[in-house]
Amino acid sequence: MEVALNKQNEILLASQPIYSKHKRLFAYELFFRHAENISAAEYGEEMATTDVLVNMCTGLSDHLDNNHRPVFVNFPADILYSDVSLPIAPENIIIELPAGLQVDKQTLDAVQKFKSEGFRFSLDSYNFAPCYDSLLEVIDYVKVDALAEQNENTQEKFNRVAKRSVVWVAERVETEAQYQKFLDLGFALFQGYFIAEPLQIEGQSLKQKAKICANTLESISHADIDIDKLCQIVAQNPYLATQLLKIINSPACALQRTISSLKEAIIYLGLGTVKNWIIMLSMLHDSSAKEGTGRVVLTRAKACEEYASTTVFTTPEKAFLVGLLSGVNLLFGIDNELFLKHSSLHEEITSAVLLRKGFLGQVLDEIIRTEHAIMQNPSSLKRDDDGFIGSFYLATNWVEKALNSISD
């Protein structure tokens, strides 16, 4: 039975606009926010930055979907010095280095590594100290705290570095006098309560495990993927590789010989079938749902496939995928639309899952009706071997064999 999905929005992050001296919107800075008012320091700076990046990339909200400006995101030293590869287009993000960062060879090398990939950098709360001089040679933006620079010698300190080829940003600008002061100094960008307050962004978040599964779906869903590319993707995930061979050699497939490689499996079973099993295994592995929930979703998918195999209007592989994706909300507790937003699936698939459109959508709708009816009162249904009920019972037997094979 379908479980009710709580579609209430959650707090994803906060966003504060940054404007040019000509009062044009230039960018946003994104801030960590937590529903229980936990600060980034309490949560952990590295985890907070990760949350911001994940929600920025995968969150479903009108603000994020319609934002086409670069964003400043705070990076703690631990992430800067790691070998992390950011799954974000460099033109969309400006990496903001924290105030008090120790500038040494490790820092400069890390900055240069990211810059070689096209990323830009900003230094937060610059205090004009000479220890940052070497960093100013390689970064792109420098933020100066307007509240911290209210004495008379700001002009003198600024003159020493004013000719550096960086863009100067006045942050924490809270009064018109502060704005005018830094405008007169030659600053190009402005941020603070005088300009605009941070906006709390609400929406729905694609959680990390669902994101991993979505990435798998995305990587194998391209129409031009070939056998060698699919084998390469699976080889990078030992779980998928071993479990896939288990299920292929199980009674669920009833092959006449033992299959020892993914390439053999694809040749015997077809590219579409093996792709569907990869998605199925990924969803089961990355979901935190109970086994019974996974069984419901797999039975639904296989029932769609069984029924489609009796018609000429679609392929069994497409029907299986539609049934599988319709259970994303059950497996991950997130909206199907949010999950599918990050895939490159054909509209025929997504419209069937989300809107029950087309022949595939009709099949899915009937299979879910059958699923509910059997769960509520199985004895009242008359089995029709060529119809939806017959397809559902065939699917139940197949799923039992498949799950037994991968639990050994």
Tab-separated table of C-alpha atoms in Angstrom:
chain	number	residue	atom	x	y	z
A	1	MET	CA	0.000	0.000	0.000
A	2	GLU	CA	1.273	3.507	-0.779
A	3	VAL	CA	2.487	5.451	2.226
A	4	ALA	CA	1.492	9.079	2.552
A	5	LEU	CA	4.427	11.338	1.687
A	6	ASN	CA	4.998	14.419	3.755
A	7	LYS	CA	5.536	17.089	1.142
A	8	GLN	CA	5.963	19.918	3.593
A	9	ASN	CA	8.893	22.092	2.690
A	10	GLU	CA	12.009	22.036	4.822
A	11	ILE	CA	14.665	24.682	5.379
A	12	LEU	CA	17.385	24.121	2.785
A	13	LEU	CA	19.696	27.094	3.324
A	14	ALA	CA	19.744	30.882	3.335
A	15	SER	CA	20.684	33.226	0.534
A	16	GLN	CA	21.816	36.868	0.642
A	17	PRO	CA	22.067	38.954	-2.528
A	18	ILE	CA	25.260	40.768	-3.515
A	19	TYR	CA	24.752	43.886	-5.633
A	20	SER	CA	27.048	45.949	-7.827
A	21	LYS	CA	27.632	49.649	-7.265
A	22	HIS	CA	25.130	50.201	-10.071
A	23	LYS	CA	22.464	48.449	-7.943
A	24	ARG	CA	22.402	45.401	-10.196
A	25	LEU	CA	22.170	41.900	-8.761
A	26	PHE	CA	25.544	40.199	-9.198
A	27	ALA	CA	25.498	37.042	-7.073
A	28	TYR	CA	24.261	35.411	-3.867
A	29	GLU	CA	26.038	34.091	-0.817
A	30	LEU	CA	24.614	30.815	0.472
A	31	PHE	CA	24.536	30.086	4.203
A	32	PHE	CA	23.959	26.891	6.149
A	33	ARG	CA	20.617	26.694	7.922
A	34	HIS	CA	19.166	23.941	10.104
A	35	ALA	CA	15.533	23.395	11.057
A	36	GLU	CA	16.521	23.149	14.742
A	37	ASN	CA	18.604	26.354	14.674
A	38	ILE	CA	21.891	24.476	14.960
A	39	SER	CA	24.809	26.646	13.880
A	40	ALA	CA	27.393	25.610	11.297
A	41	ALA	CA	30.012	25.432	14.065
A	42	GLU	CA	27.832	23.073	16.134
A	43	TYR	CA	26.922	20.999	13.092
A	44	GLY	CA	30.528	20.850	11.860
A	45	GLU	CA	31.907	23.268	9.283
A	46	GLU	CA	32.736	20.553	6.771
A	47	MET	CA	29.321	18.885	7.077
A	48	ALA	CA	27.604	22.283	6.872
A	49	THR	CA	29.380	23.113	3.607
A	50	THR	CA	28.508	19.674	2.235
A	51	ASP	CA	24.842	20.225	3.124
A	52	VAL	CA	24.854	23.613	1.404
A	53	LEU	CA	26.366	22.148	-1.771
A	54	VAL	CA	23.999	19.147	-1.818
A	55	ASN	CA	20.935	21.328	-1.266
A	56	MET	CA	22.160	23.855	-3.815
A	57	CYS	CA	22.547	21.119	-6.450
A	58	THR	CA	19.575	18.926	-5.620
A	59	GLY	CA	17.085	20.966	-3.617
A	60	LEU	CA	13.700	21.524	-5.157
A	61	SER	CA	12.629	25.152	-4.660
A	62	ASP	CA	11.555	27.967	-6.917
A	63	HIS	CA	14.430	30.129	-5.697
A	64	LEU	CA	17.113	27.557	-6.523
A	65	ASP	CA	15.528	26.533	-9.811
A	66	ASN	CA	15.315	30.125	-11.041
A	67	ASN	CA	18.684	31.349	-9.796
A	68	HIS	CA	21.095	31.883	-12.684
A	69	ARG	CA	23.685	33.923	-10.755
A	70	PRO	CA	26.977	32.693	-9.300
A	71	VAL	CA	26.963	31.851	-5.603
A	72	PHE	CA	29.579	32.398	-2.901
A	73	VAL	CA	29.940	29.317	-0.660
A	74	ASN	CA	32.116	29.131	2.451
A	75	PHE	CA	34.807	26.437	2.323
A	76	PRO	CA	36.517	25.281	5.532
A	77	ALA	CA	40.211	24.425	5.282
A	78	ASP	CA	39.544	20.660	5.551
A	79	ILE	CA	37.618	20.661	2.280
A	80	LEU	CA	40.083	23.003	0.592
A	81	TYR	CA	42.992	20.685	1.396
A	82	SER	CA	41.164	17.475	0.483
A	83	ASP	CA	41.151	15.805	-2.914
A	84	VAL	CA	37.445	16.476	-3.316
A	85	SER	CA	36.137	16.945	-6.844
A	86	LEU	CA	33.212	19.352	-6.903
A	87	PRO	CA	30.255	18.136	-9.027
A	88	ILE	CA	29.390	21.739	-9.846
A	89	ALA	CA	30.082	23.801	-12.955
A	90	PRO	CA	32.929	26.234	-12.024
A	91	GLU	CA	31.088	29.199	-13.467
A	92	ASN	CA	28.266	28.693	-10.955
A	93	ILE	CA	30.239	28.934	-7.722
A	94	ILE	CA	32.793	31.189	-6.040
A	95	ILE	CA	34.698	29.400	-3.274
A	96	GLU	CA	34.897	31.613	-0.187
A	97	LEU	CA	37.936	31.091	2.038
A	98	PRO	CA	37.374	31.615	5.764
A	99	ALA	CA	38.756	34.514	7.766
A	100	GLY	CA	41.869	33.557	9.694
A	101	LEU	CA	42.992	30.986	7.119
A	102	GLN	CA	46.702	30.266	7.409
A	103	VAL	CA	48.334	31.185	4.117
A	104	ASP	CA	51.192	28.837	3.292
A	105	LYS	CA	52.343	26.659	0.402
A	106	GLN	CA	49.630	24.068	1.068
A	107	THR	CA	46.939	26.759	0.866
A	108	LEU	CA	48.313	28.337	-2.295
A	109	ASP	CA	48.737	24.945	-3.998
A	110	ALA	CA	45.158	23.972	-3.105
A	111	VAL	CA	43.807	27.243	-4.492
A	112	GLN	CA	45.784	26.802	-7.695
A	113	LYS	CA	44.451	23.247	-8.071
A	114	PHE	CA	40.844	24.438	-7.958
A	115	LYS	CA	41.606	27.429	-10.187
A	116	SER	CA	43.106	25.105	-12.808
A	117	GLU	CA	39.644	23.515	-12.948
A	118	GLY	CA	38.027	26.916	-13.555
A	119	PHE	CA	36.871	27.812	-10.022
A	120	ARG	CA	37.077	31.338	-8.615
A	121	PHE	CA	37.969	32.331	-5.059
A	122	SER	CA	36.974	34.941	-2.515
A	123	LEU	CA	38.584	35.756	0.846
A	124	ASP	CA	36.146	36.462	3.660
A	125	SER	CA	36.605	39.246	6.264
A	126	TYR	CA	39.956	40.472	4.981
A	127	ASN	CA	41.665	42.675	7.595
A	128	PHE	CA	44.462	44.105	5.394
A	129	ALA	CA	47.132	42.055	7.201
A	130	PRO	CA	50.329	41.507	5.133
A	131	CYS	CA	50.141	37.739	5.748
A	132	TYR	CA	47.458	37.570	3.037
A	133	ASP	CA	49.526	39.364	0.346
A	134	SER	CA	50.539	36.160	-1.478
A	135	LEU	CA	46.926	34.974	-1.467
A	136	LEU	CA	45.748	38.216	-3.067
A	137	GLU	CA	47.897	37.319	-6.072
A	138	VAL	CA	45.811	34.252	-6.897
A	139	ILE	CA	42.222	34.911	-5.760
A	140	ASP	CA	39.467	36.855	-7.500
A	141	TYR	CA	37.334	38.573	-4.828
A	142	VAL	CA	38.156	40.086	-1.461
A	143	LYS	CA	35.503	40.833	1.160
A	144	VAL	CA	36.024	43.525	3.776
A	145	ASP	CA	33.795	43.682	6.860
A	146	ALA	CA	32.207	47.151	6.904
A	147	LEU	CA	31.298	46.868	10.594
A	148	ALA	CA	34.872	46.007	11.547
A	149	GLU	CA	36.305	48.904	9.508
A	150	GLN	CA	34.715	51.950	11.075
A	151	ASN	CA	37.889	53.792	12.064
A	152	GLU	CA	39.607	56.549	10.157
A	153	ASN	CA	42.589	54.614	8.771
A	154	THR	CA	40.653	52.309	6.411
A	155	GLN	CA	41.659	54.516	3.472
A	156	GLU	CA	45.323	54.264	4.428
A	157	LYS	CA	45.200	50.463	4.763
A	158	PHE	CA	43.262	50.093	1.534
A	159	ASN	CA	45.715	52.221	-0.439
A	160	ARG	CA	48.453	49.633	0.158
A	161	VAL	CA	46.522	46.919	-1.701
A	162	ALA	CA	44.041	48.875	-3.822
A	163	LYS	CA	45.842	48.158	-7.089
A	164	ARG	CA	45.645	44.401	-6.730
A	165	SER	CA	43.730	42.791	-9.580
A	166	VAL	CA	40.847	41.602	-7.409
A	167	VAL	CA	37.216	42.634	-7.112
A	168	TRP	CA	36.570	44.366	-3.779
A	169	VAL	CA	33.394	43.485	-1.886
A	170	ALA	CA	32.044	45.346	1.143
A	171	GLU	CA	30.151	42.930	3.394
A	172	ARG	CA	28.007	43.509	6.490
A	173	VAL	CA	27.008	46.912	5.152
A	174	GLU	CA	24.253	48.031	7.504
A	175	THR	CA	23.942	51.797	6.992
A	176	GLU	CA	23.915	54.216	4.106
A	177	ALA	CA	27.048	55.885	5.546
A	178	GLN	CA	28.946	52.579	5.410
A	179	TYR	CA	27.763	51.992	1.868
A	180	GLN	CA	28.903	55.447	0.781
A	181	LYS	CA	32.272	55.061	2.512
A	182	PHE	CA	33.183	51.908	0.620
A	183	LEU	CA	31.696	53.185	-2.609
A	184	ASP	CA	34.036	56.190	-2.350
A	185	LEU	CA	36.969	53.853	-1.685
A	186	GLY	CA	36.313	52.142	-5.017
A	187	PHE	CA	34.567	48.942	-3.945
A	188	ALA	CA	32.594	47.263	-6.721
A	189	LEU	CA	30.210	44.936	-4.852
A	190	PHE	CA	28.079	45.308	-1.720
A	191	GLN	CA	26.419	42.892	0.687
A	192	GLY	CA	24.648	43.414	3.993
A	193	TYR	CA	21.405	44.296	5.723
A	194	PHE	CA	21.412	47.780	4.167
A	195	ILE	CA	21.364	46.130	0.739
A	196	ALA	CA	19.181	43.080	1.439
A	197	GLU	CA	18.616	40.670	4.315
A	198	PRO	CA	19.335	36.937	3.949
A	199	LEU	CA	16.379	35.000	2.606
A	200	GLN	CA	15.554	31.623	4.122
A	201	ILE	CA	15.084	29.127	1.285
A	202	GLU	CA	12.591	26.339	1.776
A	203	GLY	CA	11.949	23.372	-0.446
A	204	GLN	CA	12.543	19.634	-0.591
A	205	SER	CA	15.990	18.118	-0.295
A	206	LEU	CA	17.286	15.150	-2.230
A	207	LYS	CA	19.016	13.227	0.555
A	208	GLN	CA	22.506	11.874	0.081
A	209	LYS	CA	21.622	8.200	-0.465
A	210	ALA	CA	18.927	9.123	-2.951
A	211	LYS	CA	21.460	11.353	-4.687
A	212	ILE	CA	23.849	8.412	-5.076
A	213	CYS	CA	21.075	6.358	-6.635
A	214	ALA	CA	20.046	9.270	-8.875
A	215	ASN	CA	23.638	9.553	-10.077
A	216	THR	CA	23.640	5.856	-10.990
A	217	LEU	CA	20.375	6.309	-12.873
A	218	GLU	CA	21.741	9.360	-14.662
A	219	SER	CA	24.995	7.651	-15.664
A	220	ILE	CA	23.318	4.645	-17.322
A	221	SER	CA	20.203	6.298	-18.787
A	222	HIS	CA	21.793	7.940	-21.810
A	223	ALA	CA	20.434	6.487	-25.032
A	224	ASP	CA	23.901	6.104	-26.586
A	225	ILE	CA	25.456	4.074	-23.741
A	226	ASP	CA	27.127	0.901	-25.024
A	227	ILE	CA	28.124	-2.400	-23.448
A	228	ASP	CA	31.698	-1.335	-22.667
A	229	LYS	CA	30.598	1.900	-20.967
A	230	LEU	CA	27.986	0.089	-18.881
A	231	CYS	CA	30.564	-2.505	-17.805
A	232	GLN	CA	32.926	0.289	-16.799
A	233	ILE	CA	30.271	1.974	-14.617
A	234	VAL	CA	29.393	-1.260	-12.831
A	235	ALA	CA	33.048	-2.200	-12.325
A	236	GLN	CA	33.486	0.955	-10.228
A	237	ASN	CA	30.874	-0.311	-7.736
A	238	PRO	CA	31.825	-3.728	-6.264
A	239	TYR	CA	28.394	-4.108	-4.648
A	240	LEU	CA	26.565	-3.690	-7.940
A	241	ALA	CA	28.966	-5.989	-9.791
A	242	THR	CA	28.745	-8.903	-7.345
A	243	GLN	CA	25.011	-8.648	-6.694
A	244	LEU	CA	24.231	-8.334	-10.383
A	245	LEU	CA	26.087	-11.558	-11.173
A	246	LYS	CA	24.310	-13.268	-8.274
A	247	ILE	CA	20.868	-12.373	-9.546
A	248	ILE	CA	21.741	-13.194	-13.171
A	249	ASN	CA	22.820	-16.706	-12.127
A	250	SER	CA	19.804	-17.210	-9.868
A	251	PRO	CA	16.614	-19.191	-10.607
A	252	ALA	CA	14.932	-15.837	-11.302
A	253	CYS	CA	16.676	-15.764	-14.688
A	254	ALA	CA	16.684	-19.490	-15.391
A	255	LEU	CA	19.660	-19.302	-17.774
A	256	GLN	CA	21.063	-22.551	-19.187
A	257	ARG	CA	24.682	-21.693	-18.292
A	258	THR	CA	26.603	-19.830	-15.628
A	259	ILE	CA	27.382	-16.206	-16.466
A	260	SER	CA	30.773	-14.999	-15.265
A	261	SER	CA	30.923	-11.441	-16.588
A	262	LEU	CA	28.618	-8.474	-17.093
A	263	LYS	CA	29.387	-8.428	-20.799
A	264	GLU	CA	28.122	-12.012	-21.100
A	265	ALA	CA	24.984	-11.057	-19.197
A	266	ILE	CA	24.238	-8.171	-21.530
A	267	ILE	CA	24.726	-10.375	-24.599
A	268	TYR	CA	22.367	-13.050	-23.221
A	269	LEU	CA	19.745	-10.823	-21.631
A	270	GLY	CA	19.925	-7.526	-23.494
A	271	LEU	CA	21.229	-4.085	-22.551
A	272	GLY	CA	17.843	-2.760	-21.367
A	273	THR	CA	17.200	-5.641	-18.957
A	274	VAL	CA	20.640	-5.408	-17.354
A	275	LYS	CA	20.350	-1.618	-17.013
A	276	ASN	CA	17.054	-2.068	-15.162
A	277	TRP	CA	18.608	-4.558	-12.769
A	278	ILE	CA	21.475	-2.171	-12.066
A	279	ILE	CA	18.966	0.541	-11.175
A	280	MET	CA	16.974	-1.931	-9.072
A	281	LEU	CA	20.040	-3.036	-7.079
A	282	SER	CA	21.178	0.548	-6.609
A	283	MET	CA	17.789	1.581	-5.256
A	284	LEU	CA	17.688	-1.344	-2.832
A	285	HIS	CA	21.243	-0.730	-1.638
A	286	ASP	CA	20.962	3.030	-1.213
A	287	SER	CA	17.505	3.010	0.353
A	288	SER	CA	17.085	2.968	4.125
A	289	ALA	CA	13.569	1.541	3.788
A	290	LYS	CA	12.643	-1.839	5.244
A	291	GLU	CA	12.983	-4.964	3.107
A	292	GLY	CA	9.217	-5.254	2.800
A	293	THR	CA	9.076	-1.883	1.079
A	294	GLY	CA	11.699	-2.951	-1.423
A	295	ARG	CA	9.721	-6.120	-2.107
A	296	VAL	CA	6.589	-4.051	-2.854
A	297	VAL	CA	8.441	-1.819	-5.315
A	298	LEU	CA	10.203	-4.702	-7.083
A	299	THR	CA	6.955	-6.647	-7.407
A	300	ARG	CA	5.267	-3.589	-8.896
A	301	ALA	CA	8.093	-3.149	-11.418
A	302	LYS	CA	8.148	-6.813	-12.428
A	303	ALA	CA	4.348	-6.889	-12.726
A	304	CYS	CA	4.490	-3.923	-15.115
A	305	GLU	CA	7.128	-5.782	-17.127
A	306	GLU	CA	5.118	-9.021	-17.201
A	307	TYR	CA	1.997	-7.274	-18.457
A	308	ALA	CA	3.927	-5.252	-21.056
A	309	SER	CA	5.412	-8.469	-22.437
A	310	THR	CA	1.894	-9.513	-23.489
A	311	THR	CA	1.320	-6.361	-25.590
A	312	VAL	CA	2.845	-4.683	-28.635
A	313	PHE	CA	2.458	-1.103	-27.354
A	314	THR	CA	5.668	-0.826	-25.350
A	315	THR	CA	8.719	-2.826	-24.282
A	316	PRO	CA	8.985	-4.841	-21.057
A	317	GLU	CA	12.194	-2.986	-20.158
A	318	LYS	CA	10.445	0.390	-20.206
A	319	ALA	CA	7.544	-0.925	-18.150
A	320	PHE	CA	9.897	-2.378	-15.521
A	321	LEU	CA	11.720	0.966	-15.222
A	322	VAL	CA	8.449	2.893	-14.846
A	323	GLY	CA	7.290	0.558	-12.079
A	324	LEU	CA	10.640	0.815	-10.320
A	325	LEU	CA	10.812	4.611	-10.438
A	326	SER	CA	7.236	4.950	-9.191
A	327	GLY	CA	8.494	3.592	-5.848
A	328	VAL	CA	11.164	6.219	-5.209
A	329	ASN	CA	8.918	7.919	-2.647
A	330	LEU	CA	8.520	4.638	-0.763
A	331	LEU	CA	12.225	3.789	-0.771
A	332	PHE	CA	13.672	7.224	-0.039
A	333	GLY	CA	10.823	9.227	1.454
A	334	ILE	CA	11.175	11.983	-1.142
A	335	ASP	CA	8.952	13.148	-3.934
A	336	ASN	CA	9.255	11.242	-7.228
A	337	GLU	CA	9.382	14.540	-9.108
A	338	LEU	CA	12.411	15.664	-7.112
A	339	PHE	CA	14.282	12.443	-7.862
A	340	LEU	CA	13.453	12.393	-11.563
A	341	LYS	CA	14.347	16.053	-11.941
A	342	HIS	CA	18.010	14.994	-11.923
A	343	SER	CA	17.739	12.317	-14.600
A	344	SER	CA	17.965	12.413	-18.381
A	345	LEU	CA	15.120	9.955	-18.886
A	346	HIS	CA	12.830	10.218	-21.872
A	347	GLU	CA	9.614	12.148	-21.321
A	348	GLU	CA	7.644	8.959	-22.019
A	349	ILE	CA	9.091	7.469	-18.811
A	350	THR	CA	8.809	10.532	-16.574
A	351	SER	CA	5.262	11.396	-17.685
A	352	ALA	CA	4.169	7.813	-17.049
A	353	VAL	CA	5.626	7.865	-13.517
A	354	LEU	CA	4.515	11.347	-12.519
A	355	LEU	CA	1.294	11.868	-14.496
A	356	ARG	CA	0.217	8.303	-15.419
A	357	LYS	CA	0.248	9.418	-19.062
A	358	GLY	CA	0.467	7.206	-22.126
A	359	PHE	CA	0.213	3.441	-22.314
A	360	LEU	CA	2.978	2.987	-19.730
A	361	GLY	CA	1.154	5.293	-17.330
A	362	GLN	CA	-2.041	3.278	-17.760
A	363	VAL	CA	-0.198	0.026	-17.071
A	364	LEU	CA	1.392	1.486	-13.945
A	365	ASP	CA	-1.963	2.784	-12.728
A	366	GLU	CA	-3.651	-0.617	-13.173
A	367	ILE	CA	-0.780	-2.487	-11.516
A	368	ILE	CA	-0.902	-0.172	-8.490
A	369	ARG	CA	-4.685	-0.681	-8.280
A	370	THR	CA	-4.106	-4.439	-8.390
A	371	GLU	CA	-1.369	-4.149	-5.770
A	372	HIS	CA	-3.696	-2.321	-3.386
A	373	ALA	CA	-6.566	-4.720	-3.985
A	374	ILE	CA	-4.427	-7.816	-3.359
A	375	MET	CA	-2.972	-6.311	-0.175
A	376	GLN	CA	-6.396	-5.412	1.176
A	377	ASN	CA	-8.354	-8.564	0.288
A	378	PRO	CA	-6.489	-11.101	-1.856
A	379	SER	CA	-9.196	-13.794	-1.608
A	380	SER	CA	-11.768	-11.609	-3.346
A	381	LEU	CA	-9.802	-11.401	-6.595
A	382	LYS	CA	-10.153	-13.863	-9.446
A	383	ARG	CA	-6.833	-14.699	-11.065
A	384	ASP	CA	-6.625	-13.913	-14.779
A	385	ASP	CA	-3.384	-15.349	-16.119
A	386	ASP	CA	-3.320	-12.967	-19.081
A	387	GLY	CA	-4.268	-9.811	-17.171
A	388	PHE	CA	-2.975	-7.526	-14.460
A	389	ILE	CA	-3.675	-9.931	-11.590
A	390	GLY	CA	-1.866	-12.770	-13.359
A	391	SER	CA	1.079	-10.481	-14.066
A	392	PHE	CA	1.190	-9.512	-10.424
A	393	TYR	CA	1.310	-13.121	-9.187
A	394	LEU	CA	4.055	-14.002	-11.692
A	395	ALA	CA	5.986	-10.995	-10.450
A	396	THR	CA	5.598	-12.080	-6.830
A	397	ASN	CA	7.248	-15.437	-7.586
A	398	TRP	CA	10.091	-13.796	-9.521
A	399	VAL	CA	10.838	-11.279	-6.769
A	400	GLU	CA	10.988	-14.054	-4.170
A	401	LYS	CA	13.659	-15.854	-6.194
A	402	ALA	CA	15.569	-12.666	-6.969
A	403	LEU	CA	15.719	-11.439	-3.375
A	404	ASN	CA	16.699	-14.871	-2.097
A	405	SER	CA	19.619	-14.928	-4.546
A	406	ILE	CA	21.113	-11.641	-3.387
A	407	SER	CA	20.607	-12.328	0.301
A	408	ASP	CA	22.801	-15.446	0.262
